[in-house]
Coordinates of N, CA and C and ligand atoms in Angstrom, one line a residue:
X1 N -59.8 -183.0 -94.7 CA -60.9 -182.0 -95.0 C -61.0 -181.1 -93.8
X2 N -61.2 -179.8 -94.0 CA -61.3 -178.9 -92.9 C -62.7 -179.0 -92.4
X3 N -62.8 -178.7 -91.1 CA -64.1 -178.8 -90.4 C -65.0 -177.6 -90.8
X4 N -66.2 -177.9 -91.2 CA -67.0 -176.7 -91.7 C -67.9 -176.1 -90.7
X5 N -67.8 -176.6 -89.4 CA -68.6 -176.0 -88.4 C -67.9 -174.7 -87.9
X6 N -68.7 -173.7 -87.9 CA -68.2 -172.4 -87.4 C -68.7 -172.1 -86.0
X7 N -67.9 -171.3 -85.3 CA -68.3 -170.9 -84.0 C -68.4 -169.4 -84.0
X8 N -69.6 -168.9 -83.4 CA -69.9 -167.5 -83.3 C -70.0 -167.2 -81.8
X9 N -68.9 -166.9 -81.2 CA -69.0 -166.6 -79.7 C -69.9 -165.4 -79.4
X10 N -70.7 -165.6 -78.4 CA -71.6 -164.5 -78.0 C -70.9 -163.6 -77.0
X11 N -70.8 -162.3 -77.3 CA -70.1 -161.4 -76.4 C -71.0 -161.0 -75.2
X12 N -72.2 -161.6 -75.1 CA -73.0 -161.4 -73.9 C -72.3 -161.9 -72.7
X13 N -71.4 -162.9 -72.9 CA -70.6 -163.5 -71.8 C -69.3 -162.8 -71.6
X14 N -69.0 -161.7 -72.4 CA -67.7 -161.1 -72.3 C -67.7 -160.1 -71.1
X15 N -66.5 -159.5 -70.8 CA -66.4 -158.5 -69.8 C -66.8 -157.2 -70.4
X16 N -67.9 -156.6 -70.1 CA -68.5 -155.4 -70.7 C -67.6 -154.2 -70.5
X17 N -66.7 -154.3 -69.5 CA -65.8 -153.2 -69.3 C -64.5 -153.3 -70.2
X18 N -64.4 -154.4 -70.9 CA -63.3 -154.7 -71.8 C -63.7 -155.3 -73.1
X19 N -64.8 -154.8 -73.7 CA -65.3 -155.5 -74.8 C -64.3 -155.6 -76.0
X20 N -63.6 -154.4 -76.2 CA -62.7 -154.4 -77.3 C -61.6 -155.4 -77.2
X21 N -61.1 -155.5 -76.0 CA -60.0 -156.5 -75.7 C -60.6 -157.9 -75.9
X22 N -61.8 -158.2 -75.4 CA -62.4 -159.5 -75.6 C -62.6 -159.9 -77.0
X23 N -63.1 -158.9 -77.8 CA -63.3 -159.2 -79.2 C -62.0 -159.5 -80.0
X24 N -61.0 -158.7 -79.7 CA -59.7 -159.0 -80.3 C -59.2 -160.4 -79.9
X25 N -59.4 -160.8 -78.6 CA -58.9 -162.1 -78.1 C -59.7 -163.2 -78.8
X26 N -61.0 -163.0 -78.9 CA -61.8 -164.1 -79.6 C -61.4 -164.2 -81.1
X27 N -61.1 -163.1 -81.7 CA -60.7 -163.1 -83.1 C -59.4 -163.9 -83.2
X28 N -58.4 -163.6 -82.4 CA -57.1 -164.2 -82.4 C -57.2 -165.7 -82.1
X29 N -58.2 -166.0 -81.2 CA -58.4 -167.4 -80.8 C -59.1 -168.3 -81.8
X30 N -59.5 -167.7 -82.9 CA -60.1 -168.5 -84.0 C -61.6 -168.4 -84.1
X31 N -62.3 -167.4 -83.5 CA -63.7 -167.2 -83.8 C -64.0 -167.0 -85.2
X32 N -65.1 -167.7 -85.7 CA -65.4 -167.5 -87.1 C -66.3 -166.3 -87.3
X33 N -67.2 -166.0 -86.5 CA -68.0 -164.8 -86.5 C -67.9 -164.3 -85.0
X34 N -68.4 -163.0 -84.9 CA -68.6 -162.5 -83.5 C -70.1 -162.2 -83.4
X35 N -70.7 -162.9 -82.4 CA -72.2 -162.9 -82.2 C -72.5 -161.8 -81.2
X36 N -73.3 -160.8 -81.6 CA -73.6 -159.7 -80.8 C -75.1 -159.7 -80.5
X37 N -75.5 -159.9 -79.3 CA -76.9 -160.0 -78.9 C -77.4 -158.6 -78.5
X38 N -78.4 -158.2 -79.2 CA -79.0 -156.9 -79.0 C -80.4 -157.1 -78.4
X39 N -80.5 -156.6 -77.2 CA -81.8 -156.8 -76.4 C -82.3 -155.4 -75.9
X40 N -83.7 -155.3 -76.0 CA -84.3 -154.0 -75.7 C -85.1 -153.9 -74.4
X41 N -85.2 -155.0 -73.6 CA -86.0 -154.9 -72.4 C -87.5 -154.9 -72.7
X42 N -87.9 -155.2 -73.9 CA -89.3 -155.1 -74.4 C -89.6 -156.4 -75.1
X43 N -88.9 -156.7 -76.2 CA -89.1 -157.9 -76.9 C -88.6 -159.1 -76.1
X44 N -87.5 -158.8 -75.3 CA -86.9 -159.8 -74.4 C -86.7 -159.1 -73.0
X45 N -86.7 -159.8 -71.9 CA -86.6 -159.2 -70.6 C -85.2 -158.8 -70.2
X46 N -84.4 -158.2 -71.1 CA -83.1 -157.8 -70.7 C -82.6 -156.7 -71.7
X47 N -81.7 -155.9 -71.3 CA -81.2 -154.8 -72.1 C -79.7 -155.1 -72.3
X48 N -79.2 -155.0 -73.5 CA -77.7 -155.3 -73.7 C -77.0 -154.2 -74.4
X49 N -76.9 -154.4 -75.7 CA -75.9 -153.6 -76.6 C -76.7 -152.8 -77.6
X50 N -76.3 -151.6 -77.9 CA -76.9 -150.8 -79.0 C -75.9 -150.6 -80.1
X51 N -76.3 -149.9 -81.2 CA -75.4 -149.7 -82.4 C -74.2 -148.9 -82.0
X52 N -74.2 -148.1 -81.0 CA -72.9 -147.4 -80.7 C -71.8 -148.3 -80.2
X53 N -72.2 -149.3 -79.5 CA -71.2 -150.3 -79.1 C -70.7 -151.1 -80.3
X54 N -71.6 -151.5 -81.2 CA -71.2 -152.2 -82.4 C -70.2 -151.4 -83.2
X55 N -70.5 -150.1 -83.3 CA -69.6 -149.3 -84.0 C -68.2 -149.2 -83.3
X56 N -68.2 -149.1 -82.0 CA -67.0 -149.0 -81.3 C -66.2 -150.3 -81.4
X57 N -66.9 -151.4 -81.5 CA -66.1 -152.7 -81.6 C -65.6 -153.0 -83.0
X58 N -66.2 -152.3 -84.0 CA -65.9 -152.7 -85.4 C -64.4 -152.7 -85.7
X59 N -63.6 -151.7 -85.2 CA -62.2 -151.7 -85.6 C -61.4 -152.8 -84.9
X60 N -62.0 -153.5 -83.9 CA -61.3 -154.5 -83.2 C -61.2 -155.9 -83.8
X61 N -62.0 -156.1 -84.9 CA -62.0 -157.4 -85.6 C -62.5 -157.3 -87.0
X62 N -61.9 -158.0 -87.9 CA -62.4 -158.1 -89.3 C -63.4 -159.3 -89.5
X63 N -63.6 -160.1 -88.5 CA -64.5 -161.2 -88.6 C -65.9 -160.7 -88.8
X64 N -66.7 -161.5 -89.5 CA -68.1 -161.0 -89.6 C -68.8 -160.8 -88.3
X65 N -69.5 -159.6 -88.2 CA -70.3 -159.3 -87.0 C -71.7 -159.9 -87.3
X66 N -72.0 -160.9 -86.4 CA -73.3 -161.6 -86.5 C -74.2 -161.0 -85.5
X67 N -75.0 -160.1 -86.0 CA -75.8 -159.2 -85.0 C -77.2 -159.8 -84.9
X68 N -77.6 -160.2 -83.7 CA -78.8 -160.9 -83.4 C -79.7 -159.8 -82.7
X69 N -80.7 -159.3 -83.4 CA -81.6 -158.3 -82.9 C -82.8 -158.9 -82.2
X70 N -82.8 -158.7 -80.9 CA -84.0 -159.1 -80.1 C -84.7 -157.8 -79.7
X71 N -85.2 -157.1 -80.7 CA -85.8 -155.8 -80.4 C -87.0 -155.7 -81.2
X72 N -88.0 -154.9 -80.7 CA -89.3 -154.7 -81.4 C -89.9 -153.4 -81.0
X73 N -90.3 -152.6 -82.0 CA -90.2 -152.9 -83.4 C -88.7 -152.8 -83.9
X74 N -88.4 -153.5 -85.0 CA -87.0 -153.6 -85.4 C -86.6 -152.7 -86.6
X75 N -87.6 -152.5 -87.5 CA -87.3 -151.9 -88.7 C -86.5 -150.6 -88.6
X76 N -86.9 -149.7 -87.7 CA -86.3 -148.4 -87.6 C -84.8 -148.4 -87.1
X77 N -84.4 -149.6 -86.7 CA -83.0 -149.7 -86.2 C -82.0 -150.4 -87.2
X78 N -82.6 -150.9 -88.3 CA -81.8 -151.7 -89.2 C -80.6 -150.9 -89.8
X79 N -80.9 -149.7 -90.2 CA -79.9 -148.9 -90.8 C -78.8 -148.5 -89.8
X80 N -79.2 -148.3 -88.6 CA -78.2 -147.9 -87.6 C -77.2 -149.1 -87.4
X81 N -77.7 -150.3 -87.3 CA -76.8 -151.5 -87.1 C -76.0 -151.7 -88.4
X82 N -76.6 -151.5 -89.6 CA -75.8 -151.7 -90.8 C -74.7 -150.7 -90.8
X83 N -74.9 -149.5 -90.6 CA -73.9 -148.4 -90.6 C -72.9 -148.7 -89.5
X84 N -73.3 -149.3 -88.4 CA -72.3 -149.5 -87.3 C -71.3 -150.6 -87.6
X85 N -71.7 -151.4 -88.7 CA -70.7 -152.4 -89.0 C -71.2 -153.9 -89.0
X86 N -72.5 -154.1 -88.8 CA -73.0 -155.4 -88.8 C -72.8 -156.0 -90.2
X87 N -72.5 -157.3 -90.3 CA -72.4 -158.0 -91.5 C -73.6 -158.9 -91.8
X88 N -74.1 -159.5 -90.7 CA -75.3 -160.4 -90.8 C -76.2 -159.7 -89.8
X89 N -77.4 -159.5 -90.2 CA -78.5 -158.9 -89.3 C -79.6 -159.9 -89.2
X90 N -79.8 -160.4 -88.0 CA -80.8 -161.4 -87.8 C -82.0 -160.9 -87.0
X91 N -83.2 -161.1 -87.5 CA -84.4 -160.6 -86.8 C -85.3 -161.8 -86.5
X92 N -86.2 -161.5 -85.5 CA -87.3 -162.5 -85.2 C -88.6 -162.1 -85.9
X93 N -89.3 -163.1 -86.5 CA -90.5 -162.7 -87.2 C -91.5 -162.0 -86.3
X94 N -91.5 -162.3 -85.0 CA -92.4 -161.6 -84.1 C -92.1 -160.2 -83.8
X95 N -91.0 -159.7 -84.3 CA -90.5 -158.4 -83.9 C -91.0 -157.3 -84.9
X96 N -91.8 -157.6 -85.8 CA -92.4 -156.6 -86.7 C -93.6 -157.2 -87.4
X97 N -94.4 -156.4 -88.0 CA -95.6 -156.9 -88.6 C -95.4 -157.4 -90.0
X98 N -94.2 -157.1 -90.6 CA -94.0 -157.4 -92.0 C -92.6 -158.0 -92.2
X99 N -92.4 -159.2 -91.9 CA -91.1 -159.8 -91.9 C -90.5 -159.8 -93.3
X100 N -91.3 -160.0 -94.3 CA -90.7 -160.0 -95.7 C -90.1 -158.6 -96.0
X101 N -90.8 -157.6 -95.6 CA -90.3 -156.2 -95.8 C -89.0 -156.0 -95.0
X102 N -89.0 -156.5 -93.8 CA -87.8 -156.3 -93.0 C -86.6 -157.0 -93.6
X103 N -86.8 -158.2 -94.1 CA -85.7 -159.0 -94.8 C -85.2 -158.2 -96.0
X104 N -86.2 -157.7 -96.8 CA -85.8 -156.9 -98.0 C -85.0 -155.7 -97.6
X105 N -85.4 -155.1 -96.5 CA -84.7 -153.8 -96.0 C -83.2 -154.2 -95.6
X106 N -83.0 -155.3 -95.0 CA -81.7 -155.7 -94.6 C -80.8 -155.9 -95.9
X107 N -81.4 -156.6 -96.9 CA -80.7 -156.9 -98.1 C -80.4 -155.6 -98.9
X108 N -81.4 -154.6 -98.8 CA -81.2 -153.3 -99.5 C -80.0 -152.5 -98.8
X109 N -79.8 -152.8 -97.6 CA -78.6 -152.2 -96.9 C -77.3 -152.9 -97.2
X110 N -77.4 -153.9 -98.0 CA -76.2 -154.6 -98.4 C -75.7 -155.6 -97.4
X111 N -76.5 -156.0 -96.5 CA -76.1 -156.9 -95.4 C -76.8 -158.3 -95.6
X112 N -76.2 -159.3 -95.0 CA -76.8 -160.6 -95.0 C -78.0 -160.7 -94.0
X113 N -79.0 -161.4 -94.4 CA -80.2 -161.4 -93.6 C -80.4 -162.7 -92.9
X114 N -80.7 -162.7 -91.6 CA -81.0 -163.9 -90.9 C -82.4 -163.8 -90.3
X115 N -83.0 -165.0 -90.1 CA -84.3 -165.1 -89.4 C -84.1 -166.0 -88.2
X116 N -84.5 -165.5 -87.1 CA -84.4 -166.3 -85.8 C -85.7 -166.9 -85.4
X117 N -85.7 -168.2 -85.1 CA -86.9 -168.9 -84.7 C -86.9 -169.2 -83.2
X118 N -87.8 -168.6 -82.4 CA -87.8 -168.9 -81.0 C -88.2 -170.4 -80.8
X119 N -88.0 -170.9 -79.6 CA -88.3 -172.4 -79.4 C -89.8 -172.7 -79.8
X120 N -90.7 -171.8 -79.6 CA -92.1 -172.1 -79.9 C -92.5 -171.7 -81.3
X121 N -91.6 -171.2 -82.1 CA -91.9 -170.7 -83.5 C -91.7 -171.8 -84.5
X122 N -92.8 -172.2 -85.2 CA -92.6 -173.3 -86.2 C -91.7 -173.0 -87.4
X123 N -91.3 -174.0 -88.0 CA -90.3 -173.8 -89.1 C -91.0 -173.2 -90.3
X124 N -92.3 -173.2 -90.4 CA -92.9 -172.6 -91.6 C -92.8 -171.1 -91.5
X125 N -92.3 -170.5 -90.5 CA -91.9 -169.1 -90.5 C -91.0 -168.7 -91.6
X126 N -90.2 -169.7 -92.1 CA -89.3 -169.4 -93.2 C -90.0 -169.5 -94.6
X127 N -91.2 -169.9 -94.6 CA -91.9 -170.0 -95.9 C -92.0 -168.6 -96.6
X128 N -91.7 -168.7 -97.9 CA -91.8 -167.4 -98.7 C -90.7 -166.4 -98.4
X129 N -89.8 -166.8 -97.5 CA -88.7 -165.9 -97.1 C -87.3 -166.6 -97.5
X130 N -87.3 -167.9 -97.5 CA -86.1 -168.6 -97.6 C -85.2 -168.2 -98.7
X131 N -85.7 -167.9 -99.8 CA -84.9 -167.5 -101.0 C -84.0 -166.2 -100.7
X132 N -84.5 -165.4 -99.7 CA -83.7 -164.2 -99.4 C -82.9 -164.3 -98.2
X133 N -82.9 -165.4 -97.5 CA -82.2 -165.6 -96.3 C -80.8 -166.1 -96.5
X134 N -79.9 -165.5 -95.7 CA -78.5 -166.0 -95.7 C -78.2 -166.9 -94.5
X135 N -79.1 -166.8 -93.5 CA -78.9 -167.5 -92.2 C -80.3 -167.8 -91.6
X136 N -80.4 -169.0 -91.0 CA -81.6 -169.2 -90.2 C -81.0 -169.6 -88.8
X137 N -81.6 -168.9 -87.8 CA -81.1 -169.1 -86.4 C -82.2 -169.9 -85.6
X138 N -81.8 -171.0 -85.1 CA -82.7 -171.8 -84.3 C -82.3 -171.4 -82.8
X139 N -83.3 -170.8 -82.1 CA -83.1 -170.5 -80.7 C -83.3 -171.8 -79.9
X140 N -82.3 -172.3 -79.2 CA -82.4 -173.5 -78.4 C -82.6 -173.1 -76.9
X141 N -82.8 -171.8 -76.7 CA -83.3 -171.3 -75.4 C -84.3 -170.2 -75.7
X142 N -85.1 -169.8 -74.8 CA -85.9 -168.6 -75.0 C -85.0 -167.4 -74.9
X143 N -85.1 -166.5 -75.8 CA -84.1 -165.4 -75.9 C -84.2 -164.5 -74.7
X144 N -83.0 -163.9 -74.3 CA -83.0 -162.9 -73.2 C -81.8 -163.0 -72.3
X145 N -81.3 -164.2 -72.2 CA -80.2 -164.4 -71.2 C -79.2 -165.5 -71.7
X146 N -78.0 -165.3 -71.4 CA -77.0 -166.4 -71.5 C -77.1 -167.4 -70.4
X147 N -76.5 -168.5 -70.6 CA -76.4 -169.5 -69.5 C -77.6 -170.3 -69.2
X148 N -78.5 -170.4 -70.2 CA -79.7 -171.2 -70.0 C -79.4 -172.6 -70.6
X149 N -80.4 -173.6 -70.2 CA -80.2 -175.0 -70.7 C -80.8 -175.2 -72.1
X150 N -80.1 -175.9 -72.9 CA -80.5 -176.3 -74.2 C -81.8 -177.0 -74.2
X151 N -82.8 -176.6 -75.1 CA -84.1 -177.2 -75.2 C -84.0 -178.3 -76.3
X152 N -84.1 -179.6 -75.9 CA -83.8 -180.7 -76.8 C -84.8 -180.7 -78.0
X153 N -86.0 -180.3 -77.8 CA -87.0 -180.4 -78.9 C -86.5 -179.6 -80.1
X154 N -85.6 -178.7 -79.9 CA -85.1 -177.9 -81.1 C -84.2 -178.6 -82.0
X155 N -83.7 -179.8 -81.6 CA -83.0 -180.7 -82.5 C -83.8 -181.1 -83.7
X156 N -85.1 -181.4 -83.4 CA -86.0 -181.8 -84.5 C -86.2 -180.6 -85.5
X157 N -86.2 -179.4 -85.0 CA -86.4 -178.3 -85.8 C -85.1 -178.1 -86.7
X158 N -84.0 -178.3 -86.1 CA -82.7 -178.2 -86.9 C -82.7 -179.2 -88.0
X159 N -83.1 -180.4 -87.7 CA -83.1 -181.5 -88.7 C -84.0 -181.1 -89.8
X160 N -85.2 -180.6 -89.5 CA -86.2 -180.3 -90.5 C -85.7 -179.1 -91.4
X161 N -85.0 -178.1 -90.7 CA -84.5 -177.0 -91.5 C -83.3 -177.4 -92.4
X162 N -82.5 -178.3 -91.9 CA -81.4 -178.8 -92.7 C -81.9 -179.4 -94.0
X163 N -83.0 -180.2 -93.9 CA -83.6 -180.7 -95.1 C -84.1 -179.6 -96.0
X164 N -84.8 -178.6 -95.5 CA -85.3 -177.5 -96.3 C -84.2 -176.8 -97.0
X165 N -83.1 -176.5 -96.2 CA -82.0 -175.8 -96.8 C -81.3 -176.6 -97.9
X166 N -81.1 -177.9 -97.6 CA -80.4 -178.7 -98.7 C -81.3 -178.8 -99.9
X167 N -82.6 -179.0 -99.7 CA -83.5 -179.1 -100.8 C -83.5 -177.8 -101.7
X168 N -83.3 -176.7 -101.0 CA -83.3 -175.4 -101.7 C -82.1 -175.1 -102.6
X169 N -81.0 -175.8 -102.2 CA -79.8 -175.6 -102.9 C -79.1 -174.3 -102.6
X170 N -79.6 -173.6 -101.7 CA -79.1 -172.2 -101.4 C -78.0 -172.3 -100.3
X171 N -77.1 -171.3 -100.3 CA -76.1 -171.2 -99.3 C -76.5 -170.5 -98.1
X172 N -77.1 -171.2 -97.2 CA -77.8 -170.6 -96.0 C -77.1 -171.2 -94.8
X173 N -76.6 -170.4 -93.9 CA -76.1 -170.9 -92.6 C -77.2 -171.3 -91.7
X174 N -77.1 -172.5 -91.1 CA -78.1 -172.9 -90.1 C -77.4 -172.8 -88.7
X175 N -77.8 -171.8 -88.0 CA -77.1 -171.5 -86.7 C -78.0 -171.9 -85.5
X176 N -77.4 -172.3 -84.5 CA -78.1 -172.6 -83.2 C -77.6 -171.8 -82.1
X177 N -78.5 -171.3 -81.3 CA -78.1 -170.3 -80.3 C -78.8 -170.6 -78.9
X178 N -78.0 -170.9 -77.9 CA -78.5 -171.1 -76.6 C -78.2 -172.4 -76.0
X179 N -77.4 -172.4 -74.9 CA -77.1 -173.7 -74.2 C -76.2 -174.6 -74.9
X180 N -75.4 -174.1 -75.9 CA -74.4 -174.9 -76.6 C -73.2 -175.1 -75.7
X181 N -72.9 -176.4 -75.5 CA -71.7 -176.7 -74.7 C -71.1 -178.0 -75.3
X182 N -70.2 -178.6 -74.6 CA -69.5 -179.7 -75.1 C -70.4 -180.9 -75.3
X183 N -71.5 -181.0 -74.5 CA -72.4 -182.1 -74.6 C -73.5 -181.8 -75.7
X184 N -73.9 -180.6 -75.8 CA -75.0 -180.3 -76.8 C -74.5 -180.0 -78.2
X185 N -73.2 -179.5 -78.3 CA -72.7 -179.1 -79.6 C -72.8 -180.3 -80.6
X186 N -72.3 -181.5 -80.2 CA -72.4 -182.6 -81.2 C -73.8 -183.0 -81.6
X187 N -74.7 -182.8 -80.7 CA -76.1 -183.1 -81.1 C -76.6 -182.1 -82.1
X188 N -76.3 -180.8 -81.9 CA -76.7 -179.7 -82.9 C -76.0 -180.0 -84.2
X189 N -74.7 -180.3 -84.2 CA -74.0 -180.6 -85.4 C -74.6 -181.8 -86.2
X190 N -74.9 -182.9 -85.4 CA -75.5 -184.1 -86.0 C -76.8 -183.8 -86.7
X191 N -77.6 -182.9 -86.0 CA -78.9 -182.5 -86.5 C -78.8 -181.7 -87.8
X192 N -77.6 -181.0 -88.0 CA -77.4 -180.3 -89.2 C -77.0 -178.9 -89.1
X193 N -76.8 -178.4 -87.9 CA -76.3 -177.0 -87.7 C -74.9 -176.9 -88.2
X194 N -74.6 -175.7 -88.8 CA -73.2 -175.5 -89.2 C -72.6 -174.3 -88.6
X195 N -73.4 -173.5 -87.8 CA -72.8 -172.4 -87.0 C -73.4 -172.6 -85.6
X196 N -72.5 -172.6 -84.6 CA -72.8 -172.7 -83.2 C -72.5 -171.4 -82.5
X197 N -73.6 -170.8 -81.9 CA -73.4 -169.6 -81.0 C -73.0 -170.2 -79.7
X198 N -72.0 -169.6 -79.0 CA -71.6 -170.1 -77.7 C -71.1 -169.0 -76.9
X199 N -71.8 -168.6 -75.8 CA -71.3 -167.6 -74.9 C -70.6 -168.2 -73.7
X200 N -71.4 -168.8 -72.8 CA -70.8 -169.4 -71.6 C -69.7 -170.4 -71.9
X201 N -69.9 -171.3 -72.9 CA -69.0 -172.3 -73.2 C -67.7 -171.8 -73.9
X202 N -67.8 -170.7 -74.5 CA -66.5 -170.1 -75.1 C -65.7 -169.4 -74.0
X203 N -66.4 -168.7 -73.1 CA -65.7 -167.9 -72.1 C -65.2 -168.7 -70.9
X204 N -65.7 -169.9 -70.8 CA -65.4 -170.7 -69.6 C -63.8 -170.9 -69.5
X205 N -63.3 -170.6 -68.3 CA -61.9 -170.8 -68.1 C -61.0 -169.7 -68.4
X206 N -61.6 -168.6 -68.9 CA -60.8 -167.4 -69.1 C -60.2 -167.4 -70.5
X207 N -59.5 -166.2 -70.8 CA -59.1 -166.1 -72.2 C -58.1 -167.0 -72.8
X208 N -57.3 -167.6 -71.9 CA -56.3 -168.6 -72.3 C -57.0 -169.8 -72.9
X209 N -58.3 -170.0 -72.5 CA -59.0 -171.2 -72.9 C -59.9 -171.0 -74.1
X210 N -60.1 -169.8 -74.6 CA -61.1 -169.5 -75.7 C -60.8 -170.4 -76.9
X211 N -59.6 -170.5 -77.3 CA -59.3 -171.2 -78.5 C -59.6 -172.7 -78.4
X212 N -59.2 -173.3 -77.3 CA -59.4 -174.7 -77.0 C -60.9 -174.9 -76.9
X213 N -61.6 -174.0 -76.2 CA -63.1 -174.1 -76.0 C -63.8 -174.2 -77.4
X214 N -63.4 -173.3 -78.3 CA -64.0 -173.2 -79.6 C -63.7 -174.4 -80.4
X215 N -62.4 -174.9 -80.3 CA -62.1 -176.1 -81.1 C -62.9 -177.3 -80.6
X216 N -63.0 -177.4 -79.3 CA -63.8 -178.5 -78.7 C -65.2 -178.5 -79.2
X217 N -65.8 -177.3 -79.2 CA -67.2 -177.2 -79.7 C -67.3 -177.6 -81.2
X218 N -66.3 -177.3 -82.0 CA -66.3 -177.7 -83.4 C -66.2 -179.2 -83.5
X219 N -65.7 -179.9 -82.4 CA -65.4 -181.3 -82.5 C -64.0 -181.6 -82.9
X220 N -63.1 -180.6 -82.9 CA -61.7 -180.8 -83.2 C -60.9 -181.0 -81.9
X221 N -60.8 -182.2 -81.6 CA -60.0 -182.7 -80.4 C -60.4 -181.9 -79.1
Ligands
LIG1 C1 -79.8 -165.5 -75.7 C2 -78.8 -165.1 -76.7 C3 -77.6 -166.0 -76.8 C4 -76.9 -166.3 -75.5 C5 -76.1 -167.6 -75.6 O1 -80.9 -164.6 -75.9 O2 -79.3 -165.0 -78.0 O3 -76.7 -165.7 -77.9 O4 -76.0 -165.2 -75.2 O5 -75.6 -167.8 -74.4 P1 -75.1 -169.2 -73.9 O6 -74.2 -169.8 -74.9 O7 -74.5 -168.9 -72.6 O8 -76.4 -170.1 -73.8
LIG2 ZN1 -78.0 -164.6 -79.8

């Protein structure tokens, strides 16, 4: 049986002067998605990538672009990211006053919708939204930076969400983001995550190691 765990490498750890090259290399090395962290210096204390960069990267890979928006307000930028080539657009419920409307707007743009839960955000944030979600993202660090340590309490949140997703019968990715490495990946997988975001752990050792790093995170030797 093929391993169903997917790896979504975060290009926050890439060489920003060579992003196209890094995305091509990740694609060839077996990335399942490409995780693009968008930060505005307001919702989170860091500034990263905008829709122009997403558009520029689009020709470099056919893999789904997993765009994680850490921006507020978010609604006015959804169309820009959709047009730039995002496949999955994930938002935080704290990033707008009307999360249901935001999720509907993503779906209306023909994109998959994700909801990201910060470490302090309870799982009931998915109530009344779950039927429209394609992905639920559990933040296992506070958003803003790569290279932080995994917050263990989020394993209980992953377990609870896995039960909710399975009970729903819906096809929803359960993604975990932050501090994923060779030690924490098996814990997240056991708790029920099926997509692992990994920045530091994918890029460790340089591009010759990307493939082996991602396979190790999936638990494949
Ligand atoms: C944090 C971002 C993460 C981050 C992960 O705000 O959402 O995607 O880049 O980085 P690592 O894997 O280094 O913890
Ligand atoms: Zn992210």
